[in-house]
Short mmCIF file of C-alpha atoms and ligand atoms in Angstrom, two decimals:
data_model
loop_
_atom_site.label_atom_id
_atom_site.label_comp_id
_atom_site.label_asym_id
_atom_site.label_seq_id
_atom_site.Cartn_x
_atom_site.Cartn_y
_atom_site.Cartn_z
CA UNK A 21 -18.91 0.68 -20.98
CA UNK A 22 -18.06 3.79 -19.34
CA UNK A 23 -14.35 4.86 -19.22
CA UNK A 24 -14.45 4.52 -15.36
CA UNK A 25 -15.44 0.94 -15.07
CA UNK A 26 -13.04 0.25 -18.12
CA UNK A 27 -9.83 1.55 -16.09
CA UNK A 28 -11.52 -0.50 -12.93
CA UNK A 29 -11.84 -3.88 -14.92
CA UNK A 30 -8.36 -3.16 -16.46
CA UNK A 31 -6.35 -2.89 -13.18
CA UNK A 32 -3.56 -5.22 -12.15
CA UNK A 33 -0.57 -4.78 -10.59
CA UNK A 34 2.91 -3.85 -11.72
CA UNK A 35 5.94 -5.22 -10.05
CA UNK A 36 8.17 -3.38 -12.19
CA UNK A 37 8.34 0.30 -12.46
CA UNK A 38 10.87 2.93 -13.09
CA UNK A 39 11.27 7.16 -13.48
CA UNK A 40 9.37 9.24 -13.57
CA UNK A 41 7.38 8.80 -10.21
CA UNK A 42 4.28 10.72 -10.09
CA UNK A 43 4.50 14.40 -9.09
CA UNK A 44 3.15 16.16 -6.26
CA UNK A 45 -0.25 17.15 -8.27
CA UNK A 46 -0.91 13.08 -9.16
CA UNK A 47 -0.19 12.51 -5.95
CA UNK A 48 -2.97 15.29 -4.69
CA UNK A 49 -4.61 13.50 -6.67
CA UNK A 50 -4.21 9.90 -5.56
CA UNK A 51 -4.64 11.00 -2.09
CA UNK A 52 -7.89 12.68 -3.17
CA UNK A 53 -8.99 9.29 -3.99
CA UNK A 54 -7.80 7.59 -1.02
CA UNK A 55 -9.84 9.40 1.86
CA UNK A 56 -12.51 8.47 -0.43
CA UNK A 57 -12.12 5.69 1.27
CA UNK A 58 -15.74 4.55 3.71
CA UNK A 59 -14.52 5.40 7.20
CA UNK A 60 -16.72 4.04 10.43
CA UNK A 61 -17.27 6.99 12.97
CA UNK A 62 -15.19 8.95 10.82
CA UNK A 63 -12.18 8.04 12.55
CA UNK A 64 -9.87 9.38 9.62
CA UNK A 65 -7.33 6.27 10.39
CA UNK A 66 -5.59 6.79 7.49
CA UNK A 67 -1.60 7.92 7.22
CA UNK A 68 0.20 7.81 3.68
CA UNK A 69 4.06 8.13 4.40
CA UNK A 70 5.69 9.22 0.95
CA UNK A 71 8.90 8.07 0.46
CA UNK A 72 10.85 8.88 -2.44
CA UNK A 73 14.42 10.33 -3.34
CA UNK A 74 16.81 10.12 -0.68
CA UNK A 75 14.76 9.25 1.53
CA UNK A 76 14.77 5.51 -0.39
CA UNK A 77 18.08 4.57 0.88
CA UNK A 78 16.69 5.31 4.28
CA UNK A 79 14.08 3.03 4.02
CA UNK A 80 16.53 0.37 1.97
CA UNK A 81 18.99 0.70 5.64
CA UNK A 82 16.03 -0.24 7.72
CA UNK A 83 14.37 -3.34 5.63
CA UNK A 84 18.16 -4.38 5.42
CA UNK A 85 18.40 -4.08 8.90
CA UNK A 86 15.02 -5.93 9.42
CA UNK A 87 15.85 -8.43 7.23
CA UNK A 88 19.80 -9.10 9.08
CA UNK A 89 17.03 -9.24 12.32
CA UNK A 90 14.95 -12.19 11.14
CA UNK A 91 16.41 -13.65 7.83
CA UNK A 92 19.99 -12.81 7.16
CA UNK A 93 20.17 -14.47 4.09
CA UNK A 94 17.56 -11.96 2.21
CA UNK A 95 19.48 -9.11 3.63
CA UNK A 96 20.34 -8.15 -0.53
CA UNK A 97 16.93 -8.90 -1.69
CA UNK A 98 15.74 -6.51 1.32
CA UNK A 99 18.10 -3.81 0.41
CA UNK A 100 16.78 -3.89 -3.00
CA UNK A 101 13.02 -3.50 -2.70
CA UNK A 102 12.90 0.47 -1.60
CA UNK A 103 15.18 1.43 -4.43
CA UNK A 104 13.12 -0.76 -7.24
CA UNK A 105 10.31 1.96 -7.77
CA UNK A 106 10.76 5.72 -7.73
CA UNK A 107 8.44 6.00 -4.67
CA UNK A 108 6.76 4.34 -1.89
CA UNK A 109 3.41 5.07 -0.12
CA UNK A 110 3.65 3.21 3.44
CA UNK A 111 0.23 3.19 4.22
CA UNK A 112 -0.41 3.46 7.80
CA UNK A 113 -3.77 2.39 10.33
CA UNK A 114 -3.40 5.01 13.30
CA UNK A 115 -5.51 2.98 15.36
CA UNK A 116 -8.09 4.47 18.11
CA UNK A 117 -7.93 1.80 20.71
CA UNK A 118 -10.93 0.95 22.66
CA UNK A 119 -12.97 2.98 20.41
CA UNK A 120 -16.64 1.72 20.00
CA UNK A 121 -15.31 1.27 15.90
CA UNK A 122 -13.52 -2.26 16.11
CA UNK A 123 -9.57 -1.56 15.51
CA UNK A 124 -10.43 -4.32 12.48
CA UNK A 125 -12.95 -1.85 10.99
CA UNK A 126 -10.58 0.71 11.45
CA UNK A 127 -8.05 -1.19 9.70
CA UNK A 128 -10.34 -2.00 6.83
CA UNK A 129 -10.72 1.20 6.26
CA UNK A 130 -7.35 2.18 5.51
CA UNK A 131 -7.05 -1.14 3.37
CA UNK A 132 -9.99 0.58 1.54
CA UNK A 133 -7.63 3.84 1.04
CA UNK A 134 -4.88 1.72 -0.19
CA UNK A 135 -7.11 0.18 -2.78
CA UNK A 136 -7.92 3.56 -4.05
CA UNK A 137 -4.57 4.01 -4.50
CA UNK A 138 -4.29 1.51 -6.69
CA UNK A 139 -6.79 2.70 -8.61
CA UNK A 140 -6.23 6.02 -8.87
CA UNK A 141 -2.34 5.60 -9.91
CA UNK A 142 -3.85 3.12 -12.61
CA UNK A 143 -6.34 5.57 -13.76
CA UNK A 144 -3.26 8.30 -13.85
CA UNK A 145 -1.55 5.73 -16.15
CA UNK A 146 0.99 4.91 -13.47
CA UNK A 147 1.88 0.96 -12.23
CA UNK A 148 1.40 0.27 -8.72
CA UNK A 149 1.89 -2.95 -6.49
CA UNK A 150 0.79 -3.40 -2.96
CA UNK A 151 3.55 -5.27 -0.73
CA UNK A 152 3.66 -6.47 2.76
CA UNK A 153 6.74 -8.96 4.19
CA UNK A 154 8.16 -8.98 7.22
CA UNK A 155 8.83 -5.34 8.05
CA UNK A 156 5.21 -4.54 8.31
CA UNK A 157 5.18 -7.27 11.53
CA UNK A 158 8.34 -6.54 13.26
CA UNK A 159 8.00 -4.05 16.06
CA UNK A 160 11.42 -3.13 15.70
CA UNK A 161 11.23 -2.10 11.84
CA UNK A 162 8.03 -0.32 13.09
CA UNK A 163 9.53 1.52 15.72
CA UNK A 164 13.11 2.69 13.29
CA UNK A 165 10.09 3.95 10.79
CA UNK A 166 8.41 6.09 13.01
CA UNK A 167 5.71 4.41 13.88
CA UNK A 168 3.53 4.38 17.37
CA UNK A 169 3.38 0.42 18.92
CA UNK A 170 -0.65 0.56 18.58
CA UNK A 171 -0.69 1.71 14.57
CA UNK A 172 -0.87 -1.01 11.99
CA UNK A 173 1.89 -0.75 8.99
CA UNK A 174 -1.04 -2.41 6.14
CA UNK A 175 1.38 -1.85 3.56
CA UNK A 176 4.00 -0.78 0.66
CA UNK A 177 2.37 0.37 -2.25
CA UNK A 178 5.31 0.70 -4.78
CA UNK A 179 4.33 3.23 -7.46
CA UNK A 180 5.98 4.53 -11.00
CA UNK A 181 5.86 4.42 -15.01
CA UNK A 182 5.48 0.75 -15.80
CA UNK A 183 8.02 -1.27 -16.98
CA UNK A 184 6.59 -4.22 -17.99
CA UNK A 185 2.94 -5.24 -19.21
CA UNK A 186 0.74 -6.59 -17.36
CA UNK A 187 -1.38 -9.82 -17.18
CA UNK A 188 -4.79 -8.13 -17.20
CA UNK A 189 -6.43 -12.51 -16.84
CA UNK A 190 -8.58 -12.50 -13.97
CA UNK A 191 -11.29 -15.43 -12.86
CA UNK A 192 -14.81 -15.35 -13.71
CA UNK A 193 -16.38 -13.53 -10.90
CA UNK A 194 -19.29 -15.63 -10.68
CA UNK A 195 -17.40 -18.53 -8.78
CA UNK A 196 -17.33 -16.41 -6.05
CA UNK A 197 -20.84 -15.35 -6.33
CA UNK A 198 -23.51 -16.75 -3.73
CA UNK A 199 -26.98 -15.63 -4.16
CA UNK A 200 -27.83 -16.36 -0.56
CA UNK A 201 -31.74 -17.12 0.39
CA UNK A 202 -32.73 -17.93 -3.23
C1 FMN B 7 -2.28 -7.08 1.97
C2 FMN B 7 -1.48 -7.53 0.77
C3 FMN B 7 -0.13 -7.79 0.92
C4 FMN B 7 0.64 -8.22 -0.17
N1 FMN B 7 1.97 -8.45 0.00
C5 FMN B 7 2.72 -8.86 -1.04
C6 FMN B 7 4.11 -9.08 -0.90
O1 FMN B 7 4.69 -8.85 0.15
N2 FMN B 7 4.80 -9.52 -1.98
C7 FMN B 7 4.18 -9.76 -3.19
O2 FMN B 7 4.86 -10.15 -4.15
N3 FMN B 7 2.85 -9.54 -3.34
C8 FMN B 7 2.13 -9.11 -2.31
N4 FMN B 7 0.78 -8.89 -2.47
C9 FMN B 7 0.14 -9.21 -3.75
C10 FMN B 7 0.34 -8.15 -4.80
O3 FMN B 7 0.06 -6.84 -4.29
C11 FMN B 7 -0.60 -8.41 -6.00
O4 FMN B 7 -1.94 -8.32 -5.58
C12 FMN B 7 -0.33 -9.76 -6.61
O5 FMN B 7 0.96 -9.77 -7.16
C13 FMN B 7 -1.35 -10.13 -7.69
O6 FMN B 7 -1.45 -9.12 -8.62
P1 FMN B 7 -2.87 -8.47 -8.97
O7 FMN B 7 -3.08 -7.34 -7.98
O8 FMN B 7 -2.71 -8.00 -10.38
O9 FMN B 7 -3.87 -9.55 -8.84
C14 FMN B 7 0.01 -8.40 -1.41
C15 FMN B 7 -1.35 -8.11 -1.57
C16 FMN B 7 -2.10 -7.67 -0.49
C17 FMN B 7 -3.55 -7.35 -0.67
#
């Protein structure tokens, strides 16, 4: 098996991760792999918002804030989330509306970049988790991050050097194999 496939079939993801974060070169690098991502029309929806040092407890104020919004009681838990991994990629659909690409397709795409991401910070040796929740729905949190009303928040990927192992058990992909017309 090569070593490529190898680091593919090993992925999973890593909910906990601490220091170091990776640098600015694995990040080139990650990014590299992310506009790898197939792209319909060449649109180039893709936006990676970095988010790391400070600029954490930023992010921890406005998921608290989101949270006292809609659930009050997870206001703690909220808090917590941007200051659990060293740094945070929000990845980020900048949507072309009414563009003969669907806004799905255009969305797909960037779930494609994120998934690359994933990859890529596996393949660098770093653990990575892809997160969603409430904040990625709510206008308001949308607007406070600096987003436009029309571009789709897909995500948090939380990256950093893993601190746990992980379950590597997946399903027999054949259960979700159909050989159609056969
Ligand atoms: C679009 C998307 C959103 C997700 N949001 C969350 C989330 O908010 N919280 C969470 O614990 N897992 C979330 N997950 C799941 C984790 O990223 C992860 O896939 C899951 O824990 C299973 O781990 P695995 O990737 O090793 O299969 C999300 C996954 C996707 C694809």
């Amino acid at each position: 098996m090569s070593e490529s496939i190898a680091t593919l079939l090993s992925r999973a993801s890593t909910k906990a991760v601490t220091d170091p974060g990776p640098t600015d070169a694995d990040l080139r690098t990650i990014f590299e792999a992310a506009v790898r991502a197939p792209d319909h029309g060449k649109l180039r929806p893709w936006r990676f918002y970095v988010v790391r040092g400070d600029a954490r407890q930023r992010l921890s104020d406005l998921f608290a804030a989101g949270a006292a919004r809609r659930e009050p009681k997870a206001i703690e838990k909220e808090r917590e989330k941007p200051l659990r991994a060293p740094l945070t990629i929000a990845v980020v659909a900048k949507i072309t509306p009414g563009h003969k690409v669907p806004e799905i397709e255009q969305t797909l795409s960037t779930a494609a970049a994120a998934m690359n991401i994933l990859n890529a910070a596996h393949a660098l040796g770093f653990g990575a988790k892809w997160l969603t929740g409430g904040n990625c729905y709510d206008p308001e949190f949308r607007r406070d991050f600096g987003l436009e009303p029309t571009d789709e928040l897909i995500g948090f990927i939380q990256i950093g050097t893993p601190a746990e192992k992980i379950s590597t058990e997946r399903p027999d992909p054949s259960g979700f194999v159909v050989n159609w017309g056969v």
